[in-house]
Amino acid sequence: MNDQTTLSADEQAEINRTAKIAEQNDRFRKTWGADFTVPGQIVVTPGVAHLSASAQVQIMRAVQTFDTFTEDDDPYGDHTFGAFEITAAGEAVKLFWKIDLYDTAYTYGSETPEDTVATRRVLTIMQRHEY
């Protein structure tokens, strides 16, 4: 019996597309938007903005180094979401980050999210209660 699964060309293309999007999302997130080949912007919610400067540094490091993707929070394998926590002023602060993929005007979802020329990323960081 052969346990190998044969994928159709469309299925393999979708796997490749998802892997490309995940790689771009990781590059954008890990470089904190400094890799201009993957354009976008980073925003924080009011709950994050009101945290101390040291908490914000912890958050930036946690987002940049995040690598604990699970099927629960990354069901499509495109690395567009992460959940984590930091300690600020002796208290645990639970946070999410997410990446949305927009057209170049930041108006609609990108029709070709794997194309960095046609896509702009928005990385949003929020406290869990703000979701």
Short mmCIF file of N, CA and C in Angstrom, two decimals:
data_model
loop_
_atom_site.label_atom_id
_atom_site.label_comp_id
_atom_site.label_asym_id
_atom_site.label_seq_id
_atom_site.Cartn_x
_atom_site.Cartn_y
_atom_site.Cartn_z
N MET A 1 0.84 -1.18 0.00
CA MET A 1 0.00 0.00 0.00
C MET A 1 0.89 1.25 0.00
N ASN A 2 0.51 2.23 -0.76
CA ASN A 2 1.28 3.46 -0.89
C ASN A 2 0.62 4.54 -0.03
N ASP A 3 1.38 5.10 0.94
CA ASP A 3 0.86 6.13 1.82
C ASP A 3 1.05 7.54 1.27
N GLN A 4 1.67 7.67 0.13
CA GLN A 4 1.91 8.99 -0.44
C GLN A 4 0.61 9.57 -0.99
N THR A 5 0.43 10.86 -0.76
CA THR A 5 -0.72 11.56 -1.29
C THR A 5 -0.26 12.39 -2.47
N THR A 6 -0.99 12.29 -3.55
CA THR A 6 -0.67 13.08 -4.73
C THR A 6 -1.55 14.31 -4.73
N LEU A 7 -0.90 15.47 -4.82
CA LEU A 7 -1.64 16.72 -4.84
C LEU A 7 -1.87 17.17 -6.27
N SER A 8 -2.99 17.80 -6.49
CA SER A 8 -3.24 18.38 -7.80
C SER A 8 -2.34 19.60 -7.97
N ALA A 9 -2.21 20.08 -9.17
CA ALA A 9 -1.41 21.27 -9.44
C ALA A 9 -1.98 22.47 -8.68
N ASP A 10 -3.31 22.58 -8.62
CA ASP A 10 -3.94 23.70 -7.90
C ASP A 10 -3.66 23.61 -6.40
N GLU A 11 -3.72 22.41 -5.84
CA GLU A 11 -3.45 22.24 -4.41
C GLU A 11 -2.00 22.59 -4.09
N GLN A 12 -1.07 22.15 -4.94
CA GLN A 12 0.34 22.45 -4.72
C GLN A 12 0.59 23.96 -4.87
N ALA A 13 -0.07 24.59 -5.83
CA ALA A 13 0.07 26.04 -6.02
C ALA A 13 -0.43 26.80 -4.79
N GLU A 14 -1.52 26.35 -4.20
CA GLU A 14 -2.05 27.00 -3.00
C GLU A 14 -1.10 26.82 -1.81
N ILE A 15 -0.52 25.65 -1.68
CA ILE A 15 0.47 25.41 -0.62
C ILE A 15 1.66 26.34 -0.80
N ASN A 16 2.14 26.47 -2.02
CA ASN A 16 3.28 27.35 -2.31
C ASN A 16 2.93 28.80 -2.04
N ARG A 17 1.72 29.21 -2.41
CA ARG A 17 1.25 30.59 -2.20
C ARG A 17 1.18 30.89 -0.71
N THR A 18 0.62 29.98 0.07
CA THR A 18 0.52 30.17 1.52
C THR A 18 1.90 30.25 2.15
N ALA A 19 2.82 29.42 1.72
CA ALA A 19 4.19 29.45 2.25
C ALA A 19 4.86 30.79 1.93
N LYS A 20 4.62 31.31 0.75
CA LYS A 20 5.20 32.60 0.35
C LYS A 20 4.63 33.73 1.22
N ILE A 21 3.32 33.71 1.45
CA ILE A 21 2.69 34.72 2.30
C ILE A 21 3.23 34.62 3.72
N ALA A 22 3.36 33.42 4.25
CA ALA A 22 3.89 33.22 5.60
C ALA A 22 5.31 33.76 5.71
N GLU A 23 6.13 33.50 4.70
CA GLU A 23 7.52 33.98 4.71
C GLU A 23 7.55 35.50 4.69
N GLN A 24 6.70 36.12 3.88
CA GLN A 24 6.64 37.58 3.82
C GLN A 24 6.13 38.17 5.13
N ASN A 25 5.10 37.55 5.71
CA ASN A 25 4.57 38.01 6.99
C ASN A 25 5.64 37.92 8.08
N ASP A 26 6.38 36.81 8.09
CA ASP A 26 7.45 36.65 9.07
C ASP A 26 8.53 37.71 8.87
N ARG A 27 8.90 37.97 7.64
CA ARG A 27 9.94 38.96 7.36
C ARG A 27 9.48 40.35 7.81
N PHE A 28 8.23 40.70 7.50
CA PHE A 28 7.70 42.00 7.92
C PHE A 28 7.69 42.10 9.44
N ARG A 29 7.19 41.09 10.11
CA ARG A 29 7.06 41.10 11.57
C ARG A 29 8.43 41.09 12.24
N LYS A 30 9.33 40.23 11.79
CA LYS A 30 10.64 40.11 12.43
C LYS A 30 11.52 41.35 12.25
N THR A 31 11.33 42.06 11.15
CA THR A 31 12.13 43.27 10.92
C THR A 31 11.41 44.52 11.39
N TRP A 32 10.23 44.33 11.98
CA TRP A 32 9.42 45.43 12.49
C TRP A 32 9.16 46.45 11.39
N GLY A 33 8.94 45.93 10.17
CA GLY A 33 8.62 46.77 9.03
C GLY A 33 9.81 47.44 8.38
N ALA A 34 11.02 47.14 8.83
CA ALA A 34 12.22 47.80 8.29
C ALA A 34 12.67 47.19 6.96
N ASP A 35 12.14 46.03 6.59
CA ASP A 35 12.45 45.44 5.29
C ASP A 35 11.45 46.01 4.29
N PHE A 36 11.88 47.02 3.52
CA PHE A 36 10.97 47.74 2.65
C PHE A 36 10.54 46.93 1.43
N THR A 37 11.08 45.71 1.26
CA THR A 37 10.59 44.85 0.18
C THR A 37 9.24 44.24 0.54
N VAL A 38 8.85 44.35 1.80
CA VAL A 38 7.54 43.89 2.27
C VAL A 38 6.88 45.10 2.95
N PRO A 39 6.23 45.97 2.15
CA PRO A 39 5.71 47.22 2.69
C PRO A 39 4.49 47.05 3.60
N GLY A 40 4.40 47.99 4.54
CA GLY A 40 3.25 47.98 5.44
C GLY A 40 3.46 48.95 6.58
N GLN A 41 2.60 48.81 7.58
CA GLN A 41 2.69 49.67 8.75
C GLN A 41 2.35 48.87 9.99
N ILE A 42 2.80 49.39 11.11
CA ILE A 42 2.55 48.75 12.40
C ILE A 42 1.72 49.71 13.23
N VAL A 43 0.65 49.21 13.81
CA VAL A 43 -0.22 50.03 14.66
C VAL A 43 -0.44 49.32 15.98
N VAL A 44 -0.67 50.11 17.00
CA VAL A 44 -1.02 49.56 18.31
C VAL A 44 -2.33 50.18 18.75
N THR A 45 -3.06 49.44 19.51
CA THR A 45 -4.34 49.92 20.04
C THR A 45 -4.08 50.84 21.24
N PRO A 46 -5.08 51.59 21.68
CA PRO A 46 -4.89 52.47 22.84
C PRO A 46 -4.41 51.71 24.09
N GLY A 47 -4.89 50.50 24.28
CA GLY A 47 -4.46 49.72 25.45
C GLY A 47 -2.98 49.40 25.44
N VAL A 48 -2.40 49.23 24.28
CA VAL A 48 -0.96 48.99 24.16
C VAL A 48 -0.20 50.31 24.26
N ALA A 49 -0.72 51.34 23.62
CA ALA A 49 -0.06 52.64 23.63
C ALA A 49 0.06 53.21 25.04
N HIS A 50 -0.85 52.85 25.93
CA HIS A 50 -0.83 53.39 27.28
C HIS A 50 0.08 52.60 28.22
N LEU A 51 0.66 51.51 27.75
CA LEU A 51 1.60 50.75 28.57
C LEU A 51 2.93 51.51 28.64
N SER A 52 3.75 51.15 29.60
CA SER A 52 5.04 51.81 29.77
C SER A 52 5.97 51.55 28.58
N ALA A 53 6.98 52.38 28.48
CA ALA A 53 7.96 52.22 27.40
C ALA A 53 8.66 50.86 27.51
N SER A 54 8.98 50.43 28.72
CA SER A 54 9.65 49.12 28.86
C SER A 54 8.71 47.99 28.46
N ALA A 55 7.43 48.12 28.73
CA ALA A 55 6.46 47.11 28.29
C ALA A 55 6.38 47.08 26.77
N GLN A 56 6.42 48.25 26.15
CA GLN A 56 6.36 48.31 24.69
C GLN A 56 7.59 47.69 24.06
N VAL A 57 8.75 47.84 24.69
CA VAL A 57 9.96 47.18 24.19
C VAL A 57 9.80 45.66 24.30
N GLN A 58 9.28 45.19 25.43
CA GLN A 58 9.03 43.75 25.59
C GLN A 58 8.07 43.24 24.51
N ILE A 59 7.04 44.01 24.22
CA ILE A 59 6.06 43.63 23.21
C ILE A 59 6.72 43.53 21.84
N MET A 60 7.52 44.53 21.49
CA MET A 60 8.20 44.52 20.20
C MET A 60 9.08 43.28 20.07
N ARG A 61 9.86 42.99 21.09
CA ARG A 61 10.72 41.80 21.06
C ARG A 61 9.90 40.52 20.96
N ALA A 62 8.80 40.45 21.71
CA ALA A 62 7.97 39.25 21.69
C ALA A 62 7.34 39.02 20.32
N VAL A 63 6.89 40.10 19.69
CA VAL A 63 6.29 39.97 18.35
C VAL A 63 7.36 39.57 17.34
N GLN A 64 8.52 40.20 17.40
CA GLN A 64 9.58 39.91 16.45
C GLN A 64 10.09 38.47 16.56
N THR A 65 10.12 37.93 17.76
CA THR A 65 10.68 36.59 17.96
C THR A 65 9.62 35.49 18.04
N PHE A 66 8.37 35.85 17.87
CA PHE A 66 7.27 34.88 17.98
C PHE A 66 7.47 33.74 16.99
N ASP A 67 7.38 32.50 17.49
CA ASP A 67 7.52 31.34 16.61
C ASP A 67 6.69 30.15 17.06
N THR A 68 5.72 30.38 17.91
CA THR A 68 4.90 29.29 18.43
C THR A 68 3.55 29.22 17.74
N PHE A 69 3.58 29.09 16.43
CA PHE A 69 2.35 28.98 15.66
C PHE A 69 1.73 27.60 15.89
N THR A 70 0.43 27.59 16.13
CA THR A 70 -0.29 26.34 16.29
C THR A 70 -1.45 26.32 15.30
N GLU A 71 -2.03 25.17 15.12
CA GLU A 71 -3.17 25.06 14.22
C GLU A 71 -4.36 25.87 14.73
N ASP A 72 -4.46 26.03 16.06
CA ASP A 72 -5.56 26.81 16.63
C ASP A 72 -5.48 28.29 16.25
N ASP A 73 -4.27 28.88 16.31
CA ASP A 73 -4.17 30.30 16.00
C ASP A 73 -3.59 30.59 14.62
N ASP A 74 -3.21 29.57 13.89
CA ASP A 74 -2.68 29.74 12.53
C ASP A 74 -3.24 28.63 11.62
N PRO A 75 -4.57 28.53 11.52
CA PRO A 75 -5.16 27.40 10.79
C PRO A 75 -4.81 27.36 9.31
N TYR A 76 -4.48 28.49 8.72
CA TYR A 76 -4.18 28.52 7.29
C TYR A 76 -2.67 28.44 7.01
N GLY A 77 -1.86 28.53 8.06
CA GLY A 77 -0.43 28.42 7.90
C GLY A 77 0.23 29.66 7.31
N ASP A 78 -0.46 30.81 7.36
CA ASP A 78 0.08 32.02 6.73
C ASP A 78 0.71 33.00 7.72
N HIS A 79 0.78 32.60 8.98
CA HIS A 79 1.44 33.39 10.03
C HIS A 79 0.88 34.81 10.14
N THR A 80 -0.45 34.90 10.23
CA THR A 80 -1.10 36.21 10.36
C THR A 80 -1.61 36.51 11.77
N PHE A 81 -1.31 35.65 12.74
CA PHE A 81 -1.85 35.85 14.07
C PHE A 81 -0.95 35.21 15.11
N GLY A 82 -0.85 35.86 16.28
CA GLY A 82 -0.13 35.27 17.40
C GLY A 82 -0.67 35.77 18.71
N ALA A 83 -0.63 34.93 19.72
CA ALA A 83 -1.06 35.28 21.08
C ALA A 83 0.15 35.09 22.00
N PHE A 84 0.36 36.05 22.91
CA PHE A 84 1.50 35.99 23.82
C PHE A 84 1.20 36.84 25.04
N GLU A 85 2.10 36.80 26.01
CA GLU A 85 1.95 37.68 27.16
C GLU A 85 3.31 38.16 27.62
N ILE A 86 3.28 39.32 28.27
CA ILE A 86 4.47 39.90 28.87
C ILE A 86 4.14 40.22 30.32
N THR A 87 5.15 40.61 31.07
CA THR A 87 4.94 41.08 32.43
C THR A 87 5.29 42.55 32.48
N ALA A 88 4.34 43.36 32.90
CA ALA A 88 4.55 44.81 33.02
C ALA A 88 4.12 45.24 34.42
N ALA A 89 5.00 45.90 35.12
CA ALA A 89 4.72 46.36 36.49
C ALA A 89 4.24 45.21 37.37
N GLY A 90 4.85 44.04 37.17
CA GLY A 90 4.53 42.88 37.99
C GLY A 90 3.23 42.17 37.61
N GLU A 91 2.56 42.63 36.58
CA GLU A 91 1.29 42.05 36.15
C GLU A 91 1.43 41.40 34.78
N ALA A 92 0.76 40.27 34.58
CA ALA A 92 0.73 39.63 33.27
C ALA A 92 -0.18 40.43 32.35
N VAL A 93 0.32 40.72 31.16
CA VAL A 93 -0.47 41.43 30.15
C VAL A 93 -0.60 40.49 28.96
N LYS A 94 -1.83 40.11 28.64
CA LYS A 94 -2.09 39.18 27.54
C LYS A 94 -2.36 39.98 26.27
N LEU A 95 -1.68 39.58 25.20
CA LEU A 95 -1.75 40.34 23.96
C LEU A 95 -1.95 39.45 22.75
N PHE A 96 -2.42 40.07 21.68
CA PHE A 96 -2.50 39.46 20.35
C PHE A 96 -1.76 40.36 19.38
N TRP A 97 -1.25 39.77 18.32
CA TRP A 97 -0.84 40.54 17.15
C TRP A 97 -1.52 39.87 15.96
N LYS A 98 -1.81 40.67 14.95
CA LYS A 98 -2.39 40.11 13.73
C LYS A 98 -1.90 40.92 12.55
N ILE A 99 -1.84 40.27 11.41
CA ILE A 99 -1.44 40.94 10.18
C ILE A 99 -2.60 40.84 9.20
N ASP A 100 -3.02 42.00 8.70
CA ASP A 100 -4.04 42.05 7.65
C ASP A 100 -3.35 42.45 6.36
N LEU A 101 -3.84 41.93 5.25
CA LEU A 101 -3.24 42.15 3.94
C LEU A 101 -4.18 42.98 3.08
N TYR A 102 -3.75 44.21 2.77
CA TYR A 102 -4.58 45.17 2.05
C TYR A 102 -4.03 45.47 0.66
N ASP A 103 -4.88 46.13 -0.13
CA ASP A 103 -4.41 46.66 -1.41
C ASP A 103 -3.48 47.85 -1.11
N THR A 104 -2.89 48.44 -2.14
CA THR A 104 -1.90 49.50 -1.93
C THR A 104 -2.49 50.78 -1.35
N ALA A 105 -3.80 50.95 -1.44
CA ALA A 105 -4.45 52.13 -0.86
C ALA A 105 -4.94 51.86 0.57
N TYR A 106 -4.68 50.67 1.09
CA TYR A 106 -5.14 50.28 2.43
C TYR A 106 -6.66 50.40 2.55
N THR A 107 -7.37 50.09 1.47
CA THR A 107 -8.83 50.22 1.46
C THR A 107 -9.52 48.86 1.48
N TYR A 108 -9.06 47.95 0.66
CA TYR A 108 -9.67 46.62 0.53
C TYR A 108 -8.63 45.55 0.77
N GLY A 109 -9.11 44.33 0.97
CA GLY A 109 -8.20 43.21 1.07
C GLY A 109 -7.46 43.02 -0.26
N SER A 110 -6.21 42.61 -0.16
CA SER A 110 -5.41 42.41 -1.37
C SER A 110 -5.95 41.22 -2.16
N GLU A 111 -6.07 41.40 -3.46
CA GLU A 111 -6.52 40.29 -4.32
C GLU A 111 -5.39 39.30 -4.57
N THR A 112 -4.15 39.77 -4.44
CA THR A 112 -2.98 38.90 -4.63
C THR A 112 -2.03 39.10 -3.45
N PRO A 113 -2.38 38.55 -2.28
CA PRO A 113 -1.59 38.81 -1.08
C PRO A 113 -0.15 38.32 -1.14
N GLU A 114 0.16 37.43 -2.04
CA GLU A 114 1.54 36.94 -2.19
C GLU A 114 2.41 37.90 -2.99
N ASP A 115 1.80 38.92 -3.60
CA ASP A 115 2.51 39.89 -4.43
C ASP A 115 2.81 41.14 -3.60
N THR A 116 4.07 41.33 -3.24
CA THR A 116 4.43 42.46 -2.37
C THR A 116 4.27 43.81 -3.07
N VAL A 117 4.22 43.84 -4.38
CA VAL A 117 3.99 45.09 -5.10
C VAL A 117 2.54 45.53 -4.95
N ALA A 118 1.62 44.57 -4.89
CA ALA A 118 0.19 44.87 -4.83
C ALA A 118 -0.40 44.80 -3.43
N THR A 119 0.43 44.49 -2.43
CA THR A 119 -0.09 44.23 -1.08
C THR A 119 0.62 45.09 -0.05
N ARG A 120 -0.16 45.57 0.90
CA ARG A 120 0.38 46.29 2.06
C ARG A 120 -0.08 45.57 3.31
N ARG A 121 0.85 45.36 4.21
CA ARG A 121 0.54 44.68 5.47
C ARG A 121 0.27 45.70 6.57
N VAL A 122 -0.65 45.35 7.45
CA VAL A 122 -0.89 46.12 8.65
C VAL A 122 -0.78 45.15 9.82
N LEU A 123 0.25 45.35 10.62
CA LEU A 123 0.47 44.56 11.82
C LEU A 123 -0.13 45.33 12.98
N THR A 124 -1.16 44.75 13.59
CA THR A 124 -1.85 45.40 14.72
C THR A 124 -1.53 44.62 15.98
N ILE A 125 -1.17 45.37 17.02
CA ILE A 125 -0.88 44.76 18.32
C ILE A 125 -1.90 45.29 19.31
N MET A 126 -2.53 44.38 20.05
CA MET A 126 -3.60 44.77 20.97
C MET A 126 -3.60 43.91 22.21
N GLN A 127 -4.15 44.46 23.28
CA GLN A 127 -4.40 43.64 24.44
C GLN A 127 -5.58 42.73 24.11
N ARG A 128 -5.59 41.55 24.69
CA ARG A 128 -6.63 40.57 24.34
C ARG A 128 -8.03 41.10 24.56
N HIS A 129 -8.24 41.89 25.59
CA HIS A 129 -9.58 42.41 25.85
C HIS A 129 -10.02 43.43 24.81
N GLU A 130 -9.10 43.90 23.96
CA GLU A 130 -9.46 44.86 22.93
C GLU A 130 -9.86 44.19 21.62
N TYR A 131 -9.74 42.89 21.52
CA TYR A 131 -10.03 42.18 20.27
C TYR A 131 -11.48 42.20 19.93
#
